[in-house]
Each structure stands twice: as structure tokens, then as C-alpha cells.
Coordinates of C-alpha atoms in Angstrom, one line a residue:
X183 CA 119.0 88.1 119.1
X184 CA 116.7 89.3 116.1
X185 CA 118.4 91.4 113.7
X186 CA 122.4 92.1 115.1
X187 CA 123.7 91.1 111.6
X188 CA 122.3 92.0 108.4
X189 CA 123.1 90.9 104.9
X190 CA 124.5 93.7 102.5
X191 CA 126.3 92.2 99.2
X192 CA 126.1 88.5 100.3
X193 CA 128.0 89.3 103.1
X194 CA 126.8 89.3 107.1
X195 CA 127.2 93.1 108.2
X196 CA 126.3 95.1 111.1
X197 CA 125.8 98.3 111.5
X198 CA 127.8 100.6 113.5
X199 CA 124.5 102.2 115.3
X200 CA 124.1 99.1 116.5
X201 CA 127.4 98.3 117.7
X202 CA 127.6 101.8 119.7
X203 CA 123.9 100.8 121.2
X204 CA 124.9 97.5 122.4
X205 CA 128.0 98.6 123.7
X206 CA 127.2 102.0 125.4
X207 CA 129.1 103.6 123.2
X208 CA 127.9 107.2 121.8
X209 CA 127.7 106.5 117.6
X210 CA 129.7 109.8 116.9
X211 CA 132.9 107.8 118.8
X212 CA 132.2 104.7 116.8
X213 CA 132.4 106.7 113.4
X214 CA 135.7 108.3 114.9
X215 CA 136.9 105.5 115.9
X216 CA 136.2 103.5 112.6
X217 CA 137.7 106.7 110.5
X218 CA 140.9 106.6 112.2
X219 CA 141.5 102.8 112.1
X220 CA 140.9 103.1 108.3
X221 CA 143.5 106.3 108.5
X222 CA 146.0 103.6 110.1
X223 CA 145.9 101.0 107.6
X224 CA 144.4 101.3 103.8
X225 CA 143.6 97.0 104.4
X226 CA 140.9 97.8 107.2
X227 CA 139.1 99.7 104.3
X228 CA 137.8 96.9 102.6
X229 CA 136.0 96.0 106.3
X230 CA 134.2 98.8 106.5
X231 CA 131.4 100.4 103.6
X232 CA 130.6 103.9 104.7
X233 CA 126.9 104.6 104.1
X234 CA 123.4 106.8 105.3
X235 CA 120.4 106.4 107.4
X236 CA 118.1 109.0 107.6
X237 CA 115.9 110.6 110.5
X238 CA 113.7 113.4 111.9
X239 CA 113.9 114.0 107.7
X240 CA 117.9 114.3 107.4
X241 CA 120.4 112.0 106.5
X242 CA 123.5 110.9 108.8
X243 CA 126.9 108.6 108.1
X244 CA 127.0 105.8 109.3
X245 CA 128.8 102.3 108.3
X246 CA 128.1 98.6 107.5
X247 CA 131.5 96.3 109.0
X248 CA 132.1 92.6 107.8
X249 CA 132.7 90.1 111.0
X250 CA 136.8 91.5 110.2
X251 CA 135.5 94.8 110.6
X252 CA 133.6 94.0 113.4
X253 CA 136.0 91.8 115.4
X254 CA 139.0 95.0 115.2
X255 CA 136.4 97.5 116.2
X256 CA 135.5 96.0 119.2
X257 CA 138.7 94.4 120.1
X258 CA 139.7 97.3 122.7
X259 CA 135.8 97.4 124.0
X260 CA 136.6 95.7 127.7
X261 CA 134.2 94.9 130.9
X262 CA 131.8 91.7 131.5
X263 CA 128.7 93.4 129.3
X264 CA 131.5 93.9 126.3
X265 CA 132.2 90.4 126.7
X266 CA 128.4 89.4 126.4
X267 CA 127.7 91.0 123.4
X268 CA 130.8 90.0 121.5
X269 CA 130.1 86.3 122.0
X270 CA 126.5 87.0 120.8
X271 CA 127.7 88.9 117.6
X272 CA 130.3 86.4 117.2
X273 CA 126.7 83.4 116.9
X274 CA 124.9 85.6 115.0
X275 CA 127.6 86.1 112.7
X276 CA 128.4 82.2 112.2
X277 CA 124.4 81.8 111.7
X278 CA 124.4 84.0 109.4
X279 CA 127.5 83.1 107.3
X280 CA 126.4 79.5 107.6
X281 CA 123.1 80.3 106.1
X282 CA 125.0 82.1 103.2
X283 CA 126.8 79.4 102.4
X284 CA 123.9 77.1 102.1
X285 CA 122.3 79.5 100.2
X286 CA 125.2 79.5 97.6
X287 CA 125.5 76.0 97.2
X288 CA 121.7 75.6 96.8
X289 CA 122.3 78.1 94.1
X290 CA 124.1 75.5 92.1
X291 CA 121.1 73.4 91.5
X292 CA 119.0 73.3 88.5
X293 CA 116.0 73.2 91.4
X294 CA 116.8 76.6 92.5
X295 CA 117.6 77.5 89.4
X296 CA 113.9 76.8 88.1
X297 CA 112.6 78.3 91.1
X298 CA 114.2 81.9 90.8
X299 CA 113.1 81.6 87.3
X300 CA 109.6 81.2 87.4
X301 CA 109.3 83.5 90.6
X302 CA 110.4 86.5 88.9
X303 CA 107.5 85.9 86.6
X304 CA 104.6 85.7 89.7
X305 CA 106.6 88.7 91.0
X306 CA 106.2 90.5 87.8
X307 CA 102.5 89.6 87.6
X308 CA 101.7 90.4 90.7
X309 CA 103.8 93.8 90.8
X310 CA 101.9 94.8 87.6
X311 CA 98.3 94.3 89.4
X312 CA 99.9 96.1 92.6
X313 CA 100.5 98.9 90.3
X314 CA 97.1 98.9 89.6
X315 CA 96.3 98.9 93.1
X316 CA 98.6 101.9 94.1
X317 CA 95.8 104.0 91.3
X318 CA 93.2 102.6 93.2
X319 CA 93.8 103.1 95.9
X320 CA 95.3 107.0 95.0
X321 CA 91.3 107.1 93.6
X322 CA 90.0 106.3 97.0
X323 CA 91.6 109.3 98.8
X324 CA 94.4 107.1 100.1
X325 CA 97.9 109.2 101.2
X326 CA 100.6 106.8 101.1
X327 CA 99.3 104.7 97.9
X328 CA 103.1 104.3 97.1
X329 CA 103.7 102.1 100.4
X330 CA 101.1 99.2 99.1
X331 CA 104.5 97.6 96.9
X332 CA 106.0 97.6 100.0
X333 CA 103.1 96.5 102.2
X334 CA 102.7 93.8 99.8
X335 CA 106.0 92.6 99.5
X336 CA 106.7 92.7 103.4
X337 CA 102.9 90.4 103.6
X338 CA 104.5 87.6 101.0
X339 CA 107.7 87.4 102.6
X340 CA 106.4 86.9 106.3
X341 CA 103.8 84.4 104.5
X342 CA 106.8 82.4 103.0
X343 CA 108.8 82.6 106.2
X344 CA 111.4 84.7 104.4
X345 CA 113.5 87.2 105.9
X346 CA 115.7 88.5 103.1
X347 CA 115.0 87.1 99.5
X348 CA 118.5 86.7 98.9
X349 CA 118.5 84.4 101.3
X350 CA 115.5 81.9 100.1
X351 CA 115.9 78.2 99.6
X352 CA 114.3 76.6 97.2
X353 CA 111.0 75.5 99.2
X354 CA 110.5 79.1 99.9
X355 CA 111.0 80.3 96.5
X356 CA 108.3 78.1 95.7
X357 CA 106.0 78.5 98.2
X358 CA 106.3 82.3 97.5
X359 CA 105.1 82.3 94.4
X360 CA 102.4 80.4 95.0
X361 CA 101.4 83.8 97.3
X362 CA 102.2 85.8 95.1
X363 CA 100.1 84.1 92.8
X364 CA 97.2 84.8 95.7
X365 CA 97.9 88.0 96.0
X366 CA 97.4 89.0 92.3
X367 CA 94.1 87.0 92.3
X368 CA 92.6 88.6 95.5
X369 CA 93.8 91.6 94.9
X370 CA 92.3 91.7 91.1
X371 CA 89.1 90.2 92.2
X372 CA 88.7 93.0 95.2
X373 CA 89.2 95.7 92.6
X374 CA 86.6 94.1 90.3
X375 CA 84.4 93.7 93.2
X376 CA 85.0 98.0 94.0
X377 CA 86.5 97.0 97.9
X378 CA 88.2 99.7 99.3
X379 CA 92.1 98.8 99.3
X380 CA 92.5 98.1 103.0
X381 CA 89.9 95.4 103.1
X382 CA 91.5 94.1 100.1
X383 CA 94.6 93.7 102.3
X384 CA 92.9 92.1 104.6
X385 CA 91.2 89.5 102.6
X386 CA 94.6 88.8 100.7
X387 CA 96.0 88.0 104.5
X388 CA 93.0 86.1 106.0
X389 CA 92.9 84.1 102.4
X390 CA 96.9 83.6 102.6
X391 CA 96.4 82.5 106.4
X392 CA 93.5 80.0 105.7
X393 CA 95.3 78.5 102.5
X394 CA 98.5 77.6 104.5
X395 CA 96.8 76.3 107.5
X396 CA 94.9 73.9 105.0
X397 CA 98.2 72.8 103.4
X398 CA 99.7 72.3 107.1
X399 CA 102.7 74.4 105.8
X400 CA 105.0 75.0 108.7
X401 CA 106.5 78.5 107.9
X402 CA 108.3 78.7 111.2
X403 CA 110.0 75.6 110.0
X404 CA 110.9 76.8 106.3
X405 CA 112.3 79.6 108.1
X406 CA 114.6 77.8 110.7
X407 CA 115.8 75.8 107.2
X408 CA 116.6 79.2 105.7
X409 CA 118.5 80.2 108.7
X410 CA 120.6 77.2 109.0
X411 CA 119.4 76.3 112.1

């Protein structure tokens, strides 16, 4: 089940749209529901983080829950499909946590360690030539110029195999780099070359593609590592 827990603050946290969604429940209960459980006791607070999400252009509450929060939310929800969904919140949420864990321990290692290190540095480099980029392509009539840090970004991490960066081992810290590394050179040499910036994209993804299929680099695999599986 892709995407029923999320990471917020190193913690595994779903969202309450989700929770009314999966269990037929309309969001505007959920929220009430949540408000006057925190109302009972000042301890369920700390389960809940009260936050936004925005659309049709305005901004509505919603809230993040821990697997505490979570677990007294639903407690009361009864009937077979309640049932289903709990035990598959309850496996995403040991997944997740799991992969957390490994993540902090792998932390610990002067490996890791190195790895974060010199990553920032590609991810500096390479954000400095998307910043170029974002003028280029502004120069070539494009409208959402802005989006390209974010096209980019979303490009190396599904390259790498990585979900959340937070969450990287140290194989996929390394192998990102390396693609971001790709990226700046591509990219640079596109501009140099006057491409327009969508075929640059696309050369940065076909070159990416091509360069991992040479090194036989499995990122389905790296990925399953990074969850834990």
C-alpha cells in the first residue's frame, strides 16, 4: 500500500485525509473527532501536529498522527473493512519505523557520514547550474521555470531509488551524487549547446537511464534496502 504513512520529523505519520478516505469517514468528523480527544486529555497532544493542505487555491486544517495517535483515533472505527485497513496501517507503520531505525543507526557510521558530506556538495553544484537553468528556461518563454528545482530533484531521487532523502542509506547517497553529478554536466552542456530546456530534461533522463543500465545498478533493490524490506 504506496504512501499510508509518511515521514514528518523522523517520525512515521499519517495524515488524517487519509484516515477519513480509507475509512469512509467524512474528514470534517475526523478533525472533530481528533479536537475533542485532544480536549479530553492534554497527553494525546503530543500525538497529533495540526497542519494545512491546500486546494482549488485555499488552504484547509488538517493533521499529521504518530502510530499513538493513530491507533486512539481509530480504536472506536468497527466493521470487517475497519478491520482491514487497521492491520494494513499497523504493516506500514512497522515498515516504516523499521526503516527509521536502520536509517539512524546507519547514521552512526563514519560511511554515512562521508556520504552526506560530500552529497551536499553535488547538490550545491548541481542546484547552482539548475538555477541557471530556471533563467534559461524563463528566456525561452517557459511559465513554470520555478518547477525545474523540483522536476530535477524528483528525476535524481527516482534515479537513486529514493523515496524521501531522509531516509537514504549510504549506497543511495552515493549513487545520488553520482546523478547529480550527471545532471549538472548535461544540463550545462545542453545550455552551451542552446537546447531548449525540455529536451535538456530529456537527455539528462535518457543519459541517467543508459548510465545505470551499463552499471547493472538494481534501483529497485537499493530501494527495497532503504525500506527495510
Amino acid at each position: 500500500m504506496k504512501d499510508l504513512i509518511i515521514v514528518s520529523h523522523e517520525q512515521a505519520v499519517v495524515d488524517s485525509r487519509q484516515v477519513g478516505k480509507h475509512f469512509s469517514k467524512e474528514h470534517k468528523n475526523v478533525l472533530q473527532t481528533i479536537d475533542n480527544l485532544m480536549a479530553e486529555n492534554s497527553a494525546v497532544k503530543k500525538m497529533f501536529y495540526r497542519t494545512t493542505y491546500t486546494a482549488r487555491g485555499k488552504e484547509y486544517p488538517c493533521y499529521l498522527m504518530n502510530r499513538d495517535g493513530f491507533s486512539l483515533l481509530v480504536m472506536g472505527f468497527t466493521g470487517n473493512k475497519a478491520m482491514e485497513w487497521k492491520l494494513k496501517y499497523i504493516d506500514c507503520f512497522n515498515r516504516m519505523e523499521r526503516q527509521i531505525m536502520s536509517v539512524q543507526a546507519e547514521r552512526q557510521t563514519a560511511a554515512w557520514v562521508e556520504a552526506r558530506k560530500t552529497g551536499i556538495i553535488a547538490r550545491k553544484a548541481e542546484t547552482d547550474v539548475i538555477r541557471q537553468l530556471v533563467e534559461y528556461a524563463k528566456g525561452q518563454d517557459s511559465k513554470h521555470a520555478d518547477m525545474l528545482y523540483m522536476t530535477y530533484s524528483r528525476l535524481a531521487n527516482s534515479m537513486a531509488g529514493i523515496k524521501k532523502r531522509e531516509l537514504a542509506n549510504t549506497v543511495q547517497l552515493n549513487l545520488l551524487m553520482q546523478i547529480e553529478n550527471i545532471i549538472l554536466k548535461v544540463v550545462r552542456m545542453g545550455m552551451e549547446a542552446g537546447k531548449h530546456y525540455k529536451e535538456i530534461y530529456k537527455d539528462c533522463k535518457e543519459r541517467l537511464t543508459a548510465w545505470l543500465e551499463m552499471g547493472m545498478i538494481d534501483v529497485g533493490a537499493l530501494a527495497a534496502i532503504g525500506r527495510g524490506a
